[in-house]
Short mmCIF file of C-alpha atoms and ligand atoms in Angstrom, two decimals:
data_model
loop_
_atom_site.label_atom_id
_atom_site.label_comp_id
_atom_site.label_asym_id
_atom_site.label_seq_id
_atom_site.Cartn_x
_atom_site.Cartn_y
_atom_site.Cartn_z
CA UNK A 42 6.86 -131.45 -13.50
CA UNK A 43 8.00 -130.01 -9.94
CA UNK A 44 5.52 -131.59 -6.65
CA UNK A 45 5.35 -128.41 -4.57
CA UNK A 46 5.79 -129.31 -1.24
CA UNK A 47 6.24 -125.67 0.36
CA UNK A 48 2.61 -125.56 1.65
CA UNK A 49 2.10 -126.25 5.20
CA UNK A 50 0.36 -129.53 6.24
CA UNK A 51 0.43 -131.14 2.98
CA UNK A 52 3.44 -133.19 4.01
CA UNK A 53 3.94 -135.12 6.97
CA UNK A 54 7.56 -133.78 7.00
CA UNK A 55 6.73 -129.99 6.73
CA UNK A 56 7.11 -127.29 4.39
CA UNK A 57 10.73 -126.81 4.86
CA UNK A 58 12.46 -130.31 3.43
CA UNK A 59 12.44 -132.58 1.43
CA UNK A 60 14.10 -135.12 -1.01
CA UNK A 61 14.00 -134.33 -4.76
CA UNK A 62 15.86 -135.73 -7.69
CA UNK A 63 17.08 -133.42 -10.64
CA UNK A 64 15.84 -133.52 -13.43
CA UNK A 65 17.62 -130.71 -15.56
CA UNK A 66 20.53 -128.54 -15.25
CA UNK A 67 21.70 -125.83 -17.36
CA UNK A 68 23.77 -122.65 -17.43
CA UNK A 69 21.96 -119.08 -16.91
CA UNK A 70 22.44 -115.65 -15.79
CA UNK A 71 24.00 -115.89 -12.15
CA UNK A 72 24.82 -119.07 -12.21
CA UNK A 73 22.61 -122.54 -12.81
CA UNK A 74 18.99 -123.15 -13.16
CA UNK A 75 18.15 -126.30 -11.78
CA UNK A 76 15.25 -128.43 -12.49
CA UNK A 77 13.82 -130.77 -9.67
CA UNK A 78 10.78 -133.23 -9.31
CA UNK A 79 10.07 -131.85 -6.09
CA UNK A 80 10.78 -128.68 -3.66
CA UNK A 81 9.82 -126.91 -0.90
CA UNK A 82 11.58 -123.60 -2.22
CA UNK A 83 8.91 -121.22 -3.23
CA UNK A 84 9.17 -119.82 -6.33
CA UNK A 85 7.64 -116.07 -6.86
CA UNK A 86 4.46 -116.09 -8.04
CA UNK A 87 0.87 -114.41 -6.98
CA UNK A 88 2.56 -111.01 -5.43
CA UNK A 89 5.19 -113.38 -2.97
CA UNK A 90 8.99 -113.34 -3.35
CA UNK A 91 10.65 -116.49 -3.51
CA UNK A 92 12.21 -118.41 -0.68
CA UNK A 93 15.82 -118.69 -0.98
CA UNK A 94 17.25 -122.20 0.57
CA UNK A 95 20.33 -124.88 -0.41
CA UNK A 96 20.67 -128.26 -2.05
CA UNK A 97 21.92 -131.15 -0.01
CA UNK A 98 23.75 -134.19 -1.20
CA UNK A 99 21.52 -136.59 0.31
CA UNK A 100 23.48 -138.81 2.05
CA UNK A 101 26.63 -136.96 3.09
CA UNK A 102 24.92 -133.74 3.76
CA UNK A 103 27.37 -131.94 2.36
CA UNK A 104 26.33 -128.85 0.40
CA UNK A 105 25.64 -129.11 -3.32
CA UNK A 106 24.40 -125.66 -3.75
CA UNK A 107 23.01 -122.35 -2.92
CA UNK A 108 19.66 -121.37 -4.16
CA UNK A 109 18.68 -117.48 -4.43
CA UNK A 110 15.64 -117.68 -6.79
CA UNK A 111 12.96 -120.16 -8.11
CA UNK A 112 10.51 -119.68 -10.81
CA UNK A 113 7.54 -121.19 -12.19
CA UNK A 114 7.46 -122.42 -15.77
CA UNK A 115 4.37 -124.00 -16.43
CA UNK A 116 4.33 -127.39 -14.13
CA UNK A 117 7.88 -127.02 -13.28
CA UNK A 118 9.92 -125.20 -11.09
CA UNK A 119 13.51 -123.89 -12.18
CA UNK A 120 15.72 -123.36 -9.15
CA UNK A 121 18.51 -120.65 -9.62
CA UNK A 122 21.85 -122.28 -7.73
CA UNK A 123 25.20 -120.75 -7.26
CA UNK A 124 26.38 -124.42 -8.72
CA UNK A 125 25.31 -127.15 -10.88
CA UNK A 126 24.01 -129.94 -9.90
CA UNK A 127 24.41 -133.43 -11.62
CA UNK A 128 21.69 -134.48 -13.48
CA UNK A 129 19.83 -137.88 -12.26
CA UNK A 130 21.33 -137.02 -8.62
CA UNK A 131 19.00 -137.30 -5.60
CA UNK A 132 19.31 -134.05 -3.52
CA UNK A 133 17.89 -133.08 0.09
CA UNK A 134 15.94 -129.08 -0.82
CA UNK A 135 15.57 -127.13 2.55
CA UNK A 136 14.32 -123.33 2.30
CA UNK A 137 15.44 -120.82 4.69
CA UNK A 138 13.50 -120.85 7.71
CA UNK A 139 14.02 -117.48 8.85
CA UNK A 140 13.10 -115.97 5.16
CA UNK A 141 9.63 -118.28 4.51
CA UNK A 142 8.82 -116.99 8.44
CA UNK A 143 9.17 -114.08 7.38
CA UNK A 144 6.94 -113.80 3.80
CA UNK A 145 4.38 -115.46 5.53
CA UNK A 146 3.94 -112.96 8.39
CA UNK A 147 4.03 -110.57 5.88
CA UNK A 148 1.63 -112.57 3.12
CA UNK A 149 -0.92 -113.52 6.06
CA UNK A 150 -0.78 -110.17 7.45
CA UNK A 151 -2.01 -108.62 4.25
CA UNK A 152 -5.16 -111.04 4.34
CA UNK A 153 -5.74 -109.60 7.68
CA UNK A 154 -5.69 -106.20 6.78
CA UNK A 155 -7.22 -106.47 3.31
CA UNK A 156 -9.95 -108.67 5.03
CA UNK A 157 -10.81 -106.18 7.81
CA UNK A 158 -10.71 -103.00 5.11
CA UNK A 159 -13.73 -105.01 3.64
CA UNK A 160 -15.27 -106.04 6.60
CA UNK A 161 -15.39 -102.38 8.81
CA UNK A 162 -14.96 -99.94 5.97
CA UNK A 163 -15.76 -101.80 2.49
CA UNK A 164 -12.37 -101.10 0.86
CA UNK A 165 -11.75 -103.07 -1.61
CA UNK A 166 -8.13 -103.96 -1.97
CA UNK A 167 -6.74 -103.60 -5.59
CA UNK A 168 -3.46 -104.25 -5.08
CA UNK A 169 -0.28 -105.71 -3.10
CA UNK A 170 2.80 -105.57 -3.20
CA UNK A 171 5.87 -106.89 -1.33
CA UNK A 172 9.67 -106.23 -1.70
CA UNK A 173 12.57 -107.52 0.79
CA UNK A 174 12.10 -104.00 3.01
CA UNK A 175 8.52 -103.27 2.69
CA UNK A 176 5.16 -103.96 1.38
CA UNK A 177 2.17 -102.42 0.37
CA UNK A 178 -1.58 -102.36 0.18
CA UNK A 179 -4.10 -100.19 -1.92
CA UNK A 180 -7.58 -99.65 -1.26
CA UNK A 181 -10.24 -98.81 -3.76
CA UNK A 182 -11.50 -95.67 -1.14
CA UNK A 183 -9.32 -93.44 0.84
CA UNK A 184 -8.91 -94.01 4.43
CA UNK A 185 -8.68 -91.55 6.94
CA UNK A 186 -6.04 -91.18 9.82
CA UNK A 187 -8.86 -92.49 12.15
CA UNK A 188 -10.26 -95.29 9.84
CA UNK A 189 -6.15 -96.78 9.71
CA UNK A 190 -5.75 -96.29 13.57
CA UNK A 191 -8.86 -98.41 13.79
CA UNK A 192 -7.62 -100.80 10.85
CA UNK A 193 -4.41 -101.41 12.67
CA UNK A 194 -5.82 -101.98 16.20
CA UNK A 195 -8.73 -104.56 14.94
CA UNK A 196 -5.76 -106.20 13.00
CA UNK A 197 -3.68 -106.74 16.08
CA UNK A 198 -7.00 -107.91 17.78
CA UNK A 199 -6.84 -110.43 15.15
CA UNK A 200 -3.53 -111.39 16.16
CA UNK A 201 -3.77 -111.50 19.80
CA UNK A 202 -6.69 -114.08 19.16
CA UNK A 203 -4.77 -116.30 17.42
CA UNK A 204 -6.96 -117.36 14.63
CA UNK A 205 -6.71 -120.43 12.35
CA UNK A 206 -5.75 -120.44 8.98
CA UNK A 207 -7.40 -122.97 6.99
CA UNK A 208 -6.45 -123.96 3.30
CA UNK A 209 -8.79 -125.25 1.06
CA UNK A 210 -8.23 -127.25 -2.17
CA UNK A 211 -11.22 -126.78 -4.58
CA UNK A 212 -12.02 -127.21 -8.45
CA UNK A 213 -11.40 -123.82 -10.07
CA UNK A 214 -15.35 -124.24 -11.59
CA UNK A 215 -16.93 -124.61 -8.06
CA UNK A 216 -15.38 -120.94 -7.57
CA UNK A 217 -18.54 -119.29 -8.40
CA UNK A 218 -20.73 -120.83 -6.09
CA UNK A 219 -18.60 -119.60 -3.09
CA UNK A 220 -18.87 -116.13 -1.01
CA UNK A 221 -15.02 -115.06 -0.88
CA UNK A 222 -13.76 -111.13 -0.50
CA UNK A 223 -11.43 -112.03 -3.34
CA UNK A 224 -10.89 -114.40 -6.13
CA UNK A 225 -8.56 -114.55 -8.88
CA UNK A 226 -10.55 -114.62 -11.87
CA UNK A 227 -9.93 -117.33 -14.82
CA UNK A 228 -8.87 -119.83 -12.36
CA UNK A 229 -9.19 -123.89 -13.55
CA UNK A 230 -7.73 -127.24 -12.13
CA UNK A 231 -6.82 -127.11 -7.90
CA UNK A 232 -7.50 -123.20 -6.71
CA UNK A 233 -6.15 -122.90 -3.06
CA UNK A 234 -8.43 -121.12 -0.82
CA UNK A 235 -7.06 -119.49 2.60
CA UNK A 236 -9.60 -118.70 5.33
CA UNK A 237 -8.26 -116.48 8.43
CA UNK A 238 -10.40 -117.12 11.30
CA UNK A 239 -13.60 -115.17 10.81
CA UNK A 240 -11.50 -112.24 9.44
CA UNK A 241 -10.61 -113.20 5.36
CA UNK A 242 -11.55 -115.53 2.79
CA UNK A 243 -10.19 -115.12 -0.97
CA UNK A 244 -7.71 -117.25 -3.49
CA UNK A 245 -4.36 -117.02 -3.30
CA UNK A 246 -1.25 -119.62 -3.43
CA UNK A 247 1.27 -117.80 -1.22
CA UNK A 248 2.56 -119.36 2.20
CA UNK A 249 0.95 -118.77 5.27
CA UNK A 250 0.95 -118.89 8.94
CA UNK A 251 -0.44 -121.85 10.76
CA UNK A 252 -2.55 -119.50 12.87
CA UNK A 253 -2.56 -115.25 13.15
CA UNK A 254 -0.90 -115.31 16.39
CA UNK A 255 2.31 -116.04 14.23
CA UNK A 256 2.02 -113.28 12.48
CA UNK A 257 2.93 -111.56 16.16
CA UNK A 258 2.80 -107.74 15.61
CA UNK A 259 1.08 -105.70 12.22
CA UNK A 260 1.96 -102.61 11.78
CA UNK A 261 1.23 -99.55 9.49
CA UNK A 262 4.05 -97.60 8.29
CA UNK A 263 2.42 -94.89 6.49
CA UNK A 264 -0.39 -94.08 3.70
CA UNK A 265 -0.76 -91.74 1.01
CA UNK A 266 -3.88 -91.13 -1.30
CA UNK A 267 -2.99 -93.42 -4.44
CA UNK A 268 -5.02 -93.14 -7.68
CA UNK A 269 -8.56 -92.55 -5.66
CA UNK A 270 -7.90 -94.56 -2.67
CA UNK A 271 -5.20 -95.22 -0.70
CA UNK A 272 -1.59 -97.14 -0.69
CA UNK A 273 -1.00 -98.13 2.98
CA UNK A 274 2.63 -99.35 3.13
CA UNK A 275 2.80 -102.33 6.46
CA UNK A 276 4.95 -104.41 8.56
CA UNK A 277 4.13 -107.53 10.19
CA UNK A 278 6.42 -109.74 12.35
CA UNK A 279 9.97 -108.69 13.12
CA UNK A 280 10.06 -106.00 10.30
CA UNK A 281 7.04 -104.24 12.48
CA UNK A 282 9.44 -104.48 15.41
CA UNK A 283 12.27 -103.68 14.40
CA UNK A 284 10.78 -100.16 12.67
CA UNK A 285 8.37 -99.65 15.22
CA UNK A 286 12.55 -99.53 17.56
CA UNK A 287 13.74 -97.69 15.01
CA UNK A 288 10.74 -94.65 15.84
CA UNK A 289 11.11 -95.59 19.29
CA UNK A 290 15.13 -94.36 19.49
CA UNK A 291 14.31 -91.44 17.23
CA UNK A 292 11.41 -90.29 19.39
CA UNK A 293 13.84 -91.12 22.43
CA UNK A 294 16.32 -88.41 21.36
CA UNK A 295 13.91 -85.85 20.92
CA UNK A 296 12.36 -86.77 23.66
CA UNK A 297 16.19 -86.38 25.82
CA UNK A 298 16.61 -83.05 23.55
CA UNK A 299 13.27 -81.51 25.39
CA UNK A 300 13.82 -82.82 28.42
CA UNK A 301 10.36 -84.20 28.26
CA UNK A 302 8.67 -88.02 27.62
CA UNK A 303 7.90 -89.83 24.44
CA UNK A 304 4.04 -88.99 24.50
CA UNK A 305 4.95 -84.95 24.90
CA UNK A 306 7.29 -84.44 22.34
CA UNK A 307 4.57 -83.86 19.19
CA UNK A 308 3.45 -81.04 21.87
CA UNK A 309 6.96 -79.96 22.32
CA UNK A 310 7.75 -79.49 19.09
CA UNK A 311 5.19 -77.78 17.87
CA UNK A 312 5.77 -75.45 21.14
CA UNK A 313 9.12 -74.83 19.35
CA UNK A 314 7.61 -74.62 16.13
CA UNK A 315 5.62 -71.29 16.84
CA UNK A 316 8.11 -70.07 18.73
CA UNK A 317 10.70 -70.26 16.03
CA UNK A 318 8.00 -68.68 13.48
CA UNK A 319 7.85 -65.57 16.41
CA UNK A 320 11.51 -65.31 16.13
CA UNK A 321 11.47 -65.25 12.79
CA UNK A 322 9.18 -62.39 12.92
CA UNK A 323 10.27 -60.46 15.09
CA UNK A 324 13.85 -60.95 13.52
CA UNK A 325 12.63 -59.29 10.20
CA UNK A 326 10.99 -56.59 11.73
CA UNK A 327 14.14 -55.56 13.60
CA UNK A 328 16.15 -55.82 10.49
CA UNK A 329 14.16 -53.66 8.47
CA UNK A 330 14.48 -51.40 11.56
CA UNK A 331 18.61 -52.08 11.02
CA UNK A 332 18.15 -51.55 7.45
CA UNK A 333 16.33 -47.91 8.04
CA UNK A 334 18.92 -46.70 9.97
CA UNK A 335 21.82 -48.31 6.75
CA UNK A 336 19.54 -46.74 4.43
CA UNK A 337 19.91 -43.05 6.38
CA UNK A 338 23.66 -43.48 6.91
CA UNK A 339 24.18 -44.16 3.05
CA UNK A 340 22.06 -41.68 1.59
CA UNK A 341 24.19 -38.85 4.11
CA UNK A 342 27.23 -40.50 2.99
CA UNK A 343 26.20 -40.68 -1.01
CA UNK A 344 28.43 -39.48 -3.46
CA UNK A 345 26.78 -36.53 -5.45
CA UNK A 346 27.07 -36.58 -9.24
CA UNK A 347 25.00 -33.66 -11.39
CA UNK A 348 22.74 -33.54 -8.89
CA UNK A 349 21.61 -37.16 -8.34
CA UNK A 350 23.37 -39.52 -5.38
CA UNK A 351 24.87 -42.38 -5.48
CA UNK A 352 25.13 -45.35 -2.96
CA UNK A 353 28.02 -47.77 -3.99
CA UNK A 354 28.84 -49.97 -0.94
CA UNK A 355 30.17 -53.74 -0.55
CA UNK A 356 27.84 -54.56 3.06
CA UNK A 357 29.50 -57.85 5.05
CA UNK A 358 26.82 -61.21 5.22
CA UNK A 359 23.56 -59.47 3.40
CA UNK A 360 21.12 -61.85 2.35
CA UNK A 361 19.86 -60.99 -0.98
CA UNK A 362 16.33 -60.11 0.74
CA UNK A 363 17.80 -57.84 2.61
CA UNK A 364 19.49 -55.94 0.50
CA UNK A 365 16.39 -55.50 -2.02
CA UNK A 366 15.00 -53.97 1.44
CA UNK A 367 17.78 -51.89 1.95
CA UNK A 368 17.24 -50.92 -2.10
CA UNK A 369 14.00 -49.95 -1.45
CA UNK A 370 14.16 -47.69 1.79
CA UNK A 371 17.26 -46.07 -0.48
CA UNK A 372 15.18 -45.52 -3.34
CA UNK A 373 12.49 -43.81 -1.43
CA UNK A 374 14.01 -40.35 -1.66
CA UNK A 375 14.27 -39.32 -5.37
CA UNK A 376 17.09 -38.66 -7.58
CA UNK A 377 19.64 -42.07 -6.14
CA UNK A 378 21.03 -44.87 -7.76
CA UNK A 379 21.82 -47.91 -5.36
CA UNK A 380 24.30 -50.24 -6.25
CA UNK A 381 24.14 -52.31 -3.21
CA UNK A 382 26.93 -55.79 -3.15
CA UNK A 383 27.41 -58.25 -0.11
CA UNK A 384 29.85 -60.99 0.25
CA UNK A 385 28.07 -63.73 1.99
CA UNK A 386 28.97 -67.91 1.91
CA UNK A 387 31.35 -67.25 -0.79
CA UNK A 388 29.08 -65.37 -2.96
CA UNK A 389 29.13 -61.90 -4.43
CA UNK A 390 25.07 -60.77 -4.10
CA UNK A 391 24.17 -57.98 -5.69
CA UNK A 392 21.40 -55.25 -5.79
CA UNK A 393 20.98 -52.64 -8.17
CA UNK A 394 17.88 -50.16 -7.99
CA UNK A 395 16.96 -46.68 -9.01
CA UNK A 396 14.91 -43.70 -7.99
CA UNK A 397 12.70 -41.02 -9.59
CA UNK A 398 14.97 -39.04 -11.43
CA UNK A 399 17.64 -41.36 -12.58
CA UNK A 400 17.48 -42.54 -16.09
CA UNK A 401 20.36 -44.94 -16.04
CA UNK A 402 19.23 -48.41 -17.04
CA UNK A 403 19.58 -50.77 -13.54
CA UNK A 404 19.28 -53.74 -16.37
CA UNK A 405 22.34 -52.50 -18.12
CA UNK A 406 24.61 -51.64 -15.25
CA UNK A 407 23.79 -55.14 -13.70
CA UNK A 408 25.00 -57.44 -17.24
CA UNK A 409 28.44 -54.83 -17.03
CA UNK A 410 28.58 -55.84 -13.45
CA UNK A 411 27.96 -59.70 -14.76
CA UNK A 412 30.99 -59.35 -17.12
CA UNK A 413 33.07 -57.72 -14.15
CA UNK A 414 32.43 -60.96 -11.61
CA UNK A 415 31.35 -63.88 -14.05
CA UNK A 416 28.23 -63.60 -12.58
CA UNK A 417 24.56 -63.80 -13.58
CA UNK A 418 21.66 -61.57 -13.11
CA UNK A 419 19.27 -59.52 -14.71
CA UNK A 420 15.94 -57.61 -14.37
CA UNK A 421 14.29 -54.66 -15.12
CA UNK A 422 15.08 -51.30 -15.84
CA UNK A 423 15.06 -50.09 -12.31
CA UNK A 424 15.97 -52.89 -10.52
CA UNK A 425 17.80 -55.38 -11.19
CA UNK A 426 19.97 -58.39 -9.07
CA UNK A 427 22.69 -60.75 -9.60
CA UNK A 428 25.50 -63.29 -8.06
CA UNK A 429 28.65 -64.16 -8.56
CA UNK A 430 31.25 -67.00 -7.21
CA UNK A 431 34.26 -65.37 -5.01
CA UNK A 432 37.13 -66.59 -6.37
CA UNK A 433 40.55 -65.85 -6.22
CA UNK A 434 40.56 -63.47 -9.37
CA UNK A 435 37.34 -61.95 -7.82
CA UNK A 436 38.00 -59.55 -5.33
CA UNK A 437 34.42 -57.71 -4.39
CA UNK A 438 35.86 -54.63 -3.14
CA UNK A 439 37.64 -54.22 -7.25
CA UNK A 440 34.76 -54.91 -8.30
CA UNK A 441 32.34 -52.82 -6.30
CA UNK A 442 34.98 -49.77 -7.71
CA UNK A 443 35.10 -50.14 -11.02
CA UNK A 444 31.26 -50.09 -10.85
CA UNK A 445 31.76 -47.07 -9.23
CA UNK A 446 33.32 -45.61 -12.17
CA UNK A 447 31.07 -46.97 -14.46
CA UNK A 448 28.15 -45.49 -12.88
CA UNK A 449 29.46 -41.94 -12.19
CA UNK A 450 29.93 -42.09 -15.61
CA UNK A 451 26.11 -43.89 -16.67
CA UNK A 452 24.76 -40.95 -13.96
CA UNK A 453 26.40 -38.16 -15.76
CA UNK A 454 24.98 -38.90 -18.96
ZN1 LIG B 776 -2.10 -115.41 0.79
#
C-alpha cells in the first residue's frame, strides 16, 4: 500500500516531498516500475496526467532515478523509473514543481469553467479531457459565441478574486445527502470533495490550486458542436499565455502587413476579402471577353475539311476552365470540331468539343489522344477533356499534330 502524499495541506511538509521506502522493484517496458510506501508523484487517474519527478538517495542526495509515469494498482502506486532502485532502500520522492503547477492550473481551471457552465447557462459537463498541449471540456448543450465570451470573462472574474479551494474528506455513503454539480457515482471509503469559492462543488481526486488566483489566466481556445453540445478546448496558466502570444505575433504581422492596429485587422481583411472576390470577377468577365476574340481568330484561321472546320491549336498557360470556354464560344457556329491543348505547370490540358454537324465521336478522339500523351480523360460524345504529364518523351506541339492527322481523317469520314 502507497500513502499518497501529493494532496496539498495534508502534510506539514507539502505536496512536493517526501521520504518513502521501496517496497518492490521489477523490470517493465521503459525501464523499472518501482513500488514505494509513500509518494507525492501523482499517478494518472480521474482525467489528470501524472506528475513526473526523481528518486533521491536519502542521505547523499544523489540521484537514484528518474520517474516519467506512476500508476495506480489498487492501494499501491507503481512508479515507472529510468533505474532500479534497491529494494528495502529509503528514498527522498520529489515531483516536478513546474509540471504539478501546471496540471493543477489546468485541473482547477476546468472546475471553474465546468462550474460556471452550470451556474449561468445549465450545461452540464460530460466530459474532460487533458493531454500535455491541450485540454478539453464538453457540455451537454451547445454554447454560442456570446454564451463562451461570457463563460470566459466570469471565469477570469473568478480568478481575479482569488477564491479558496477547499478539500473535503467524506464517507462515500454520506454522498447522497450533499448538493454537488458533480459526483462520481459508485463511490465508497474516503471521497475527496473540492469546493472553489462560491463557483464549483463536485468529486474529484486530482491536484489543485490553493486558491483560483493561481490558476492566473483561463483561456478558451476554440469550440466546436460535439455530439449535441459542445467541446470547448482551454488553457489556463502559462499555456493560456503563451497561446494567447502566439495570436498576439500572428495578429501583429497582419496587423504590420495592413498598415493598420491589432483591433482593425478582422475589418481589414475582410476589406481585402471582397475586394479580391471583385477581382476575381471582373477577371473572368474580361477573359471570356479574351476568349471571344481567340474564339473569332481560330474559327478565321480553321482548317476546312469536306466542308466542316477544324480548330487544332496548342494555347500557352490555359486553365482547363478556360479552355472549355473557349470550346464553347468555338462550338457556337455549326459544322467545327475543337481540339483545344494548353501546356500549363507542366501539364498537357486538353479540350475536345464538337458542333452541329460533326459526327466524329469527341469521346473517341480524346482516349487516342490519351494513348498519344499517357494521359487520362474522357467524356461524352461531344465533349470530352483530359491531362497529361510533360515529360521529356512528351512534346505537346507532336502531339497536338498527330491529332491533327487523326482528326482530318475522323472529319472526313
Ligand atoms: Zn479536480
Amino acid at each position: 500500500m502507497t500513502k499518497r502524499l501529493y494532496y496539498p495541506r495534508e502534510q506539514q511538509a507539502g505536496s512536493l516531498e517526501c521520504e518513502a521506502q521501496a517496497l518492490a522493484c521489477r523490470q517493465a517496458e521503459g525501464g523499472y516500475e518501482i513500488l514505494l510506501d509513500a509518494t507525492t508523484i501523482f499517478p494518472e487517474v480521474g482525467g489528470q496526467l501524472s506528475d513526473e519527478g526523481w528518486l533521491y538517495h536519502l542521505q547523499t542526495g544523489r540521484e537514484l532515478a528518474r520517474v516519467s509515469h506512476a500508476r495506480e494498482d489498487g492501494e499501491d502506486v507503481w512508479h515507472l523509473a529510468d533505474r532500479p532502485v534497491e529494494v528495502g532502500a529509503r528514498v527522498r520522492v520529489k515531483a516536478d514543481e513546474a509540471r504539478r503547477r501546471d496540471h493543477s492550473a489546468q485541473h482547477s481551471g476546468e472546475h471553474i469553467l465546468s462550474g460556471l457552465a452550470s451556474r449561468l447557462f445549465g450545461a452540464k459537463n460530460v466530459g474532460f479531457h487533458m493531454a500535455n498541449d491541450y485540454a478539453t471540456i464538453d457540455l451537454d448543450i451547445f454554447l454560442s459565441e456570446e454564451q463562451l465570451w461570457a463563460l470566459e470573462r466570469a471565469a477570469n472574474e473568478a480568478v481575479q478574486t482569488d477564491l479558496p479551494t477547499e478539500i473535503q474528506v467524506v464517507d462515500g455513503a454520506a454522498l447522497d445527502g450533499l448538493e454537488l454539480r458533480k459526483k462520481a457515482s459508485g463511490l465508497t471509503g474516503e471521497v475527496r470533495i473540492i469546493y472553489v469559492g462560491g463557483v464549483d462543488s463536485c468529486t474529484c481526486c486530482g491536484t489543485h490550486v490553493h486558491s483560483s488566483g493561481e490558476v492566473g489566466y483561463i483561456r478558451i481556445g476554440s469550440a466546436i458542436k460535439y455530439k449535441g453540445g459542445t467541446r470547448l478546448w482551454f488553457a489556463c496558466g502559462m499555456r493560456a499565455v503563451e497561446e494567447a502570444l502566439a495570436e498576439k505575433i500572428v495578429l501583429d504581422k497582419l496587423a504590420r502587413r495592413f498598415s493598420t492596429k491589432g483591433s482593425e485587422v478582422g475589418e481589414a481583411v475582410l476589406r481585402q476579402g471582397d475586394e479580391l472576390a471583385a477581382c476575381k470577377k471582373e477577371l473572368r468577365h474580361r477573359t471570356e471577353e479574351l476568349l471571344t476574340y481567340r474564339a473569332a481568330e481560330l474559327l478565321a484561321a480553321a482548317e476546312e475539311i469536306g466542308g466542316l472546320r477544324l480548330c487544332a491549336v496548342l494555347l500557352e498557360g490555359l486553365d482547363m476552365a478556360e479552355l472549355k470556354t473557349l470550346a464553347e464560344l468555338l462550338c457556337k457556329q455549326s459544322g467545327v470540331a475543337a481540339i483545344l491543348l494548353s501546356a500549363r505547370d507542366g501539364s498537357l490540358l486538353y479540350q475536345l468539343a464538337r458542333s452541329q454537324g460533326v459526327v466524329a465521336s469527341m469521346k473517341e478522339l480524346c482516349l487516342a489522344l490519351n494513348g498519344l500523351t499517357g494521359g487520362r480523360g474522357g467524356g461524352r460524345e461531344d465533349m470530352a477533356q483530359g491531362s497529361a504529364a510533360i515529360t521529356a518523351s512528351l512534346r505537346p506541339q507532336d502531339a497536338l499534330e498527330q491529332m491533327r492527322a487523326y482528326c482530318r481523317q475522323a472529319l472526313k469520314a
